[in-house]
Amino acid sequence: MTFSSRIQVSADAQGEPDYTAPAGGIAVGTMWVVMITAMYFALESRLLHDHRNVALAVVVAATVTASCAVFLAARAFFRRFGAHWWHIILATVVLCCVGAKAPEAAAYVFPDQMERYHRELGGPGQCLHGTPYGSEREFPKASQVTYDNQAPGRMTVTPLDRSYPPLVLDHAVRGGLHALTPADAKARQILESYGC
């Protein structure tokens, strides 16, 4: 057997090659990868924590839909071009790569609070970059960030230069969909002064 050899399959009721087994194998691999990927997204978005039933319904729907679509597409492809071992190997490699990148992709789409601050306000190209409120990741740091346990979703950016007032922001949650917003009039004034 070589990678380019054709997979031997039995005939269906019409006497045509039945590619259900190889297409089903790819669909099962897809099912596992999509389920794991969807669970990572549900975890990072906090949907699983906040709305467990909705999260599980979304995971199941995504898994079933993707698996069925891949099964039908693979079977149609094999009927037209035949099934070779390299098709299975290529599908396996692609699925493994997608599965391996799932945690990283979920964390990128639903970042933690500090990464959100870096992307939205304090990082390169953002309005607070290069200011006492910047989130430069290299030394020296311009500010420090703390979170209020009494008010979930609130973060305070305190410049190391104490002559600048702290910047208090709301919606600072892991995986949040809302942009960071000023928590009070002073924070709004700080943001406006830097053109945010």
Coordinates of C-alpha atoms in Angstrom, one line a residue:
M1 CA 0.0 0.0 0.0
T2 CA 1.3 3.5 -0.9
F3 CA -0.1 6.9 -0.1
S4 CA -1.3 7.3 -3.7
S5 CA -3.1 3.9 -3.8
R6 CA -6.9 3.8 -4.0
I7 CA -8.9 2.7 -0.9
Q8 CA -10.8 -0.5 -1.7
V9 CA -14.4 -0.2 -0.7
S10 CA -17.4 -2.4 -1.2
A11 CA -20.2 -1.7 -3.7
D12 CA -23.5 -0.1 -2.7
A13 CA -27.0 -1.4 -3.8
Q14 CA -26.6 0.2 -7.3
G15 CA -23.2 -1.4 -7.8
E16 CA -21.3 1.9 -7.3
P17 CA -18.3 2.1 -4.9
D18 CA -19.6 2.9 -1.4
Y19 CA -17.5 5.6 0.2
T20 CA -19.5 5.8 3.4
A21 CA -16.6 4.4 5.6
P22 CA -13.8 6.8 4.5
A23 CA -16.1 9.8 4.5
G24 CA -17.5 8.7 7.9
G25 CA -13.9 8.4 9.3
I26 CA -13.2 12.0 8.3
A27 CA -16.6 13.1 9.7
V28 CA -15.8 11.5 13.1
G29 CA -12.4 13.2 13.2
T30 CA -14.2 16.5 12.3
M31 CA -16.7 15.8 15.1
W32 CA -14.0 15.6 17.7
V33 CA -12.1 18.6 16.5
V34 CA -15.2 20.8 16.2
M35 CA -16.5 19.8 19.6
I36 CA -13.2 20.5 21.3
T37 CA -12.8 23.8 19.4
A38 CA -16.4 24.9 20.3
M39 CA -15.8 24.0 23.9
Y40 CA -12.7 26.2 24.0
F41 CA -14.6 29.0 22.5
A42 CA -17.5 28.5 25.0
L43 CA -15.0 28.5 27.9
E44 CA -13.0 31.6 26.7
S45 CA -16.2 33.6 26.0
R46 CA -17.5 32.6 29.4
L47 CA -20.7 31.4 27.8
L48 CA -20.2 28.0 29.5
H49 CA -19.9 29.7 32.9
D50 CA -22.8 32.2 32.5
H51 CA -25.2 30.2 30.3
R52 CA -24.4 26.5 30.5
N53 CA -27.4 25.2 28.6
V54 CA -27.0 27.7 25.8
A55 CA -23.3 26.9 25.5
L56 CA -23.9 23.2 25.3
A57 CA -26.6 23.7 22.7
V58 CA -24.2 25.8 20.6
V59 CA -21.5 23.2 20.9
V60 CA -23.8 20.4 19.9
A61 CA -25.3 22.3 17.0
A62 CA -21.8 23.3 15.7
T63 CA -20.5 19.8 16.0
V64 CA -23.5 18.1 14.3
T65 CA -23.7 20.6 11.5
A66 CA -20.0 20.5 10.7
S67 CA -19.7 16.7 10.9
C68 CA -22.7 16.2 8.6
A69 CA -21.4 18.8 6.1
V70 CA -18.0 17.2 6.1
F71 CA -19.5 13.7 5.7
L72 CA -21.6 14.8 2.7
A73 CA -18.8 16.8 1.1
A74 CA -16.3 14.0 1.5
R75 CA -18.6 11.3 0.2
A76 CA -19.5 13.5 -2.9
F77 CA -15.7 14.2 -3.4
F78 CA -14.9 10.5 -3.2
R79 CA -17.7 9.5 -5.6
R80 CA -16.3 11.9 -8.1
F81 CA -12.6 11.4 -7.8
G82 CA -12.2 8.2 -5.8
A83 CA -10.7 7.8 -2.3
H84 CA -6.9 7.6 -1.9
W85 CA -5.0 7.1 1.3
W86 CA -3.4 10.5 0.9
H87 CA -6.8 12.1 1.1
I88 CA -7.2 10.5 4.6
I89 CA -3.7 11.5 5.6
L90 CA -4.2 15.1 4.5
A91 CA -7.6 15.3 6.2
T92 CA -6.0 13.9 9.4
V93 CA -3.1 16.5 9.3
V94 CA -5.5 19.4 8.7
L95 CA -7.8 18.3 11.6
C96 CA -4.8 17.9 13.9
C97 CA -3.6 21.3 13.0
V98 CA -7.0 22.9 13.6
G99 CA -7.4 21.1 16.9
A100 CA -3.9 22.1 18.1
K101 CA -4.7 25.8 17.3
A102 CA -8.1 25.8 19.0
P103 CA -7.0 27.1 22.4
E104 CA -4.9 29.8 20.8
A105 CA -7.7 30.9 18.4
A106 CA -10.3 31.0 21.2
A107 CA -8.0 33.1 23.4
Y108 CA -7.3 35.4 20.5
V109 CA -11.0 35.9 19.8
F110 CA -12.0 36.2 23.5
P111 CA -8.9 37.7 25.2
D112 CA -8.4 38.4 28.9
Q113 CA -8.8 41.9 30.4
M114 CA -5.2 43.0 30.0
E115 CA -5.0 41.9 26.4
R116 CA -8.3 43.7 25.7
Y117 CA -6.9 46.9 27.2
H118 CA -3.7 46.5 25.2
R119 CA -5.7 46.1 21.9
E120 CA -8.3 48.7 22.6
L121 CA -6.5 51.5 24.4
G122 CA -3.0 51.0 25.6
G123 CA -1.1 49.1 22.9
P124 CA 0.8 50.3 19.8
G125 CA -1.4 52.4 17.5
Q126 CA -3.9 53.0 20.2
C127 CA -4.8 56.4 21.8
L128 CA -3.1 55.7 25.2
H129 CA 0.1 54.1 23.8
G130 CA 3.2 56.1 24.8
T131 CA 1.2 57.9 27.6
P132 CA 1.4 57.3 31.3
Y133 CA -1.6 54.9 30.8
G134 CA 0.1 52.9 28.1
S135 CA 0.4 49.1 28.2
E136 CA 3.9 48.7 26.9
R137 CA 4.9 45.2 27.4
E138 CA 8.6 45.9 27.5
F139 CA 10.4 47.5 30.4
P140 CA 9.8 50.0 31.8
K141 CA 6.1 49.8 32.4
A142 CA 4.2 53.1 32.4
S143 CA 1.2 51.9 34.5
Q144 CA -0.1 49.1 36.7
V145 CA -3.5 47.5 36.4
T146 CA -5.7 46.3 39.3
Y147 CA -9.2 44.8 39.4
D148 CA -12.0 45.7 41.8
N149 CA -13.4 42.5 43.5
Q150 CA -16.3 44.5 44.8
A151 CA -17.3 45.6 41.3
P152 CA -16.8 42.8 38.8
G153 CA -15.8 43.9 35.4
R154 CA -14.0 47.1 36.6
M155 CA -10.3 47.7 36.1
T156 CA -8.1 50.6 37.3
V157 CA -5.1 51.7 35.3
T158 CA -2.8 53.6 37.7
P159 CA 0.2 55.4 36.1
L160 CA 3.5 54.9 37.9
D161 CA 3.9 58.7 37.8
R162 CA 1.5 59.5 40.6
S163 CA 0.8 63.0 39.3
Y164 CA -1.7 61.4 36.8
P165 CA -5.1 60.3 38.2
P166 CA -6.1 56.6 37.9
L167 CA -8.2 55.6 34.9
V168 CA -11.2 53.4 35.9
L169 CA -12.8 51.3 33.1
D170 CA -15.9 49.1 33.0
H171 CA -16.6 45.9 31.0
A172 CA -13.1 44.5 31.9
V173 CA -14.0 40.9 31.8
R174 CA -12.4 37.9 30.2
G175 CA -14.0 37.1 26.9
G176 CA -16.2 40.2 27.0
L177 CA -18.0 41.4 23.9
H178 CA -18.4 45.0 25.1
A179 CA -15.6 47.5 24.5
L180 CA -13.9 48.9 27.6
T181 CA -15.8 52.1 28.7
P182 CA -15.0 54.8 31.2
A183 CA -16.5 54.0 34.6
D184 CA -17.0 57.7 35.6
A185 CA -16.7 61.3 34.4
K186 CA -13.1 61.5 35.4
A187 CA -12.2 58.4 33.3
R188 CA -14.2 59.9 30.4
Q189 CA -12.3 63.1 30.7
I190 CA -8.9 61.3 30.7
L191 CA -9.9 59.3 27.6
E192 CA -11.1 62.4 25.8
S193 CA -7.9 64.3 26.6
Y194 CA -5.9 61.7 24.7
G195 CA -8.4 61.6 21.8
C196 CA -9.9 58.2 22.7

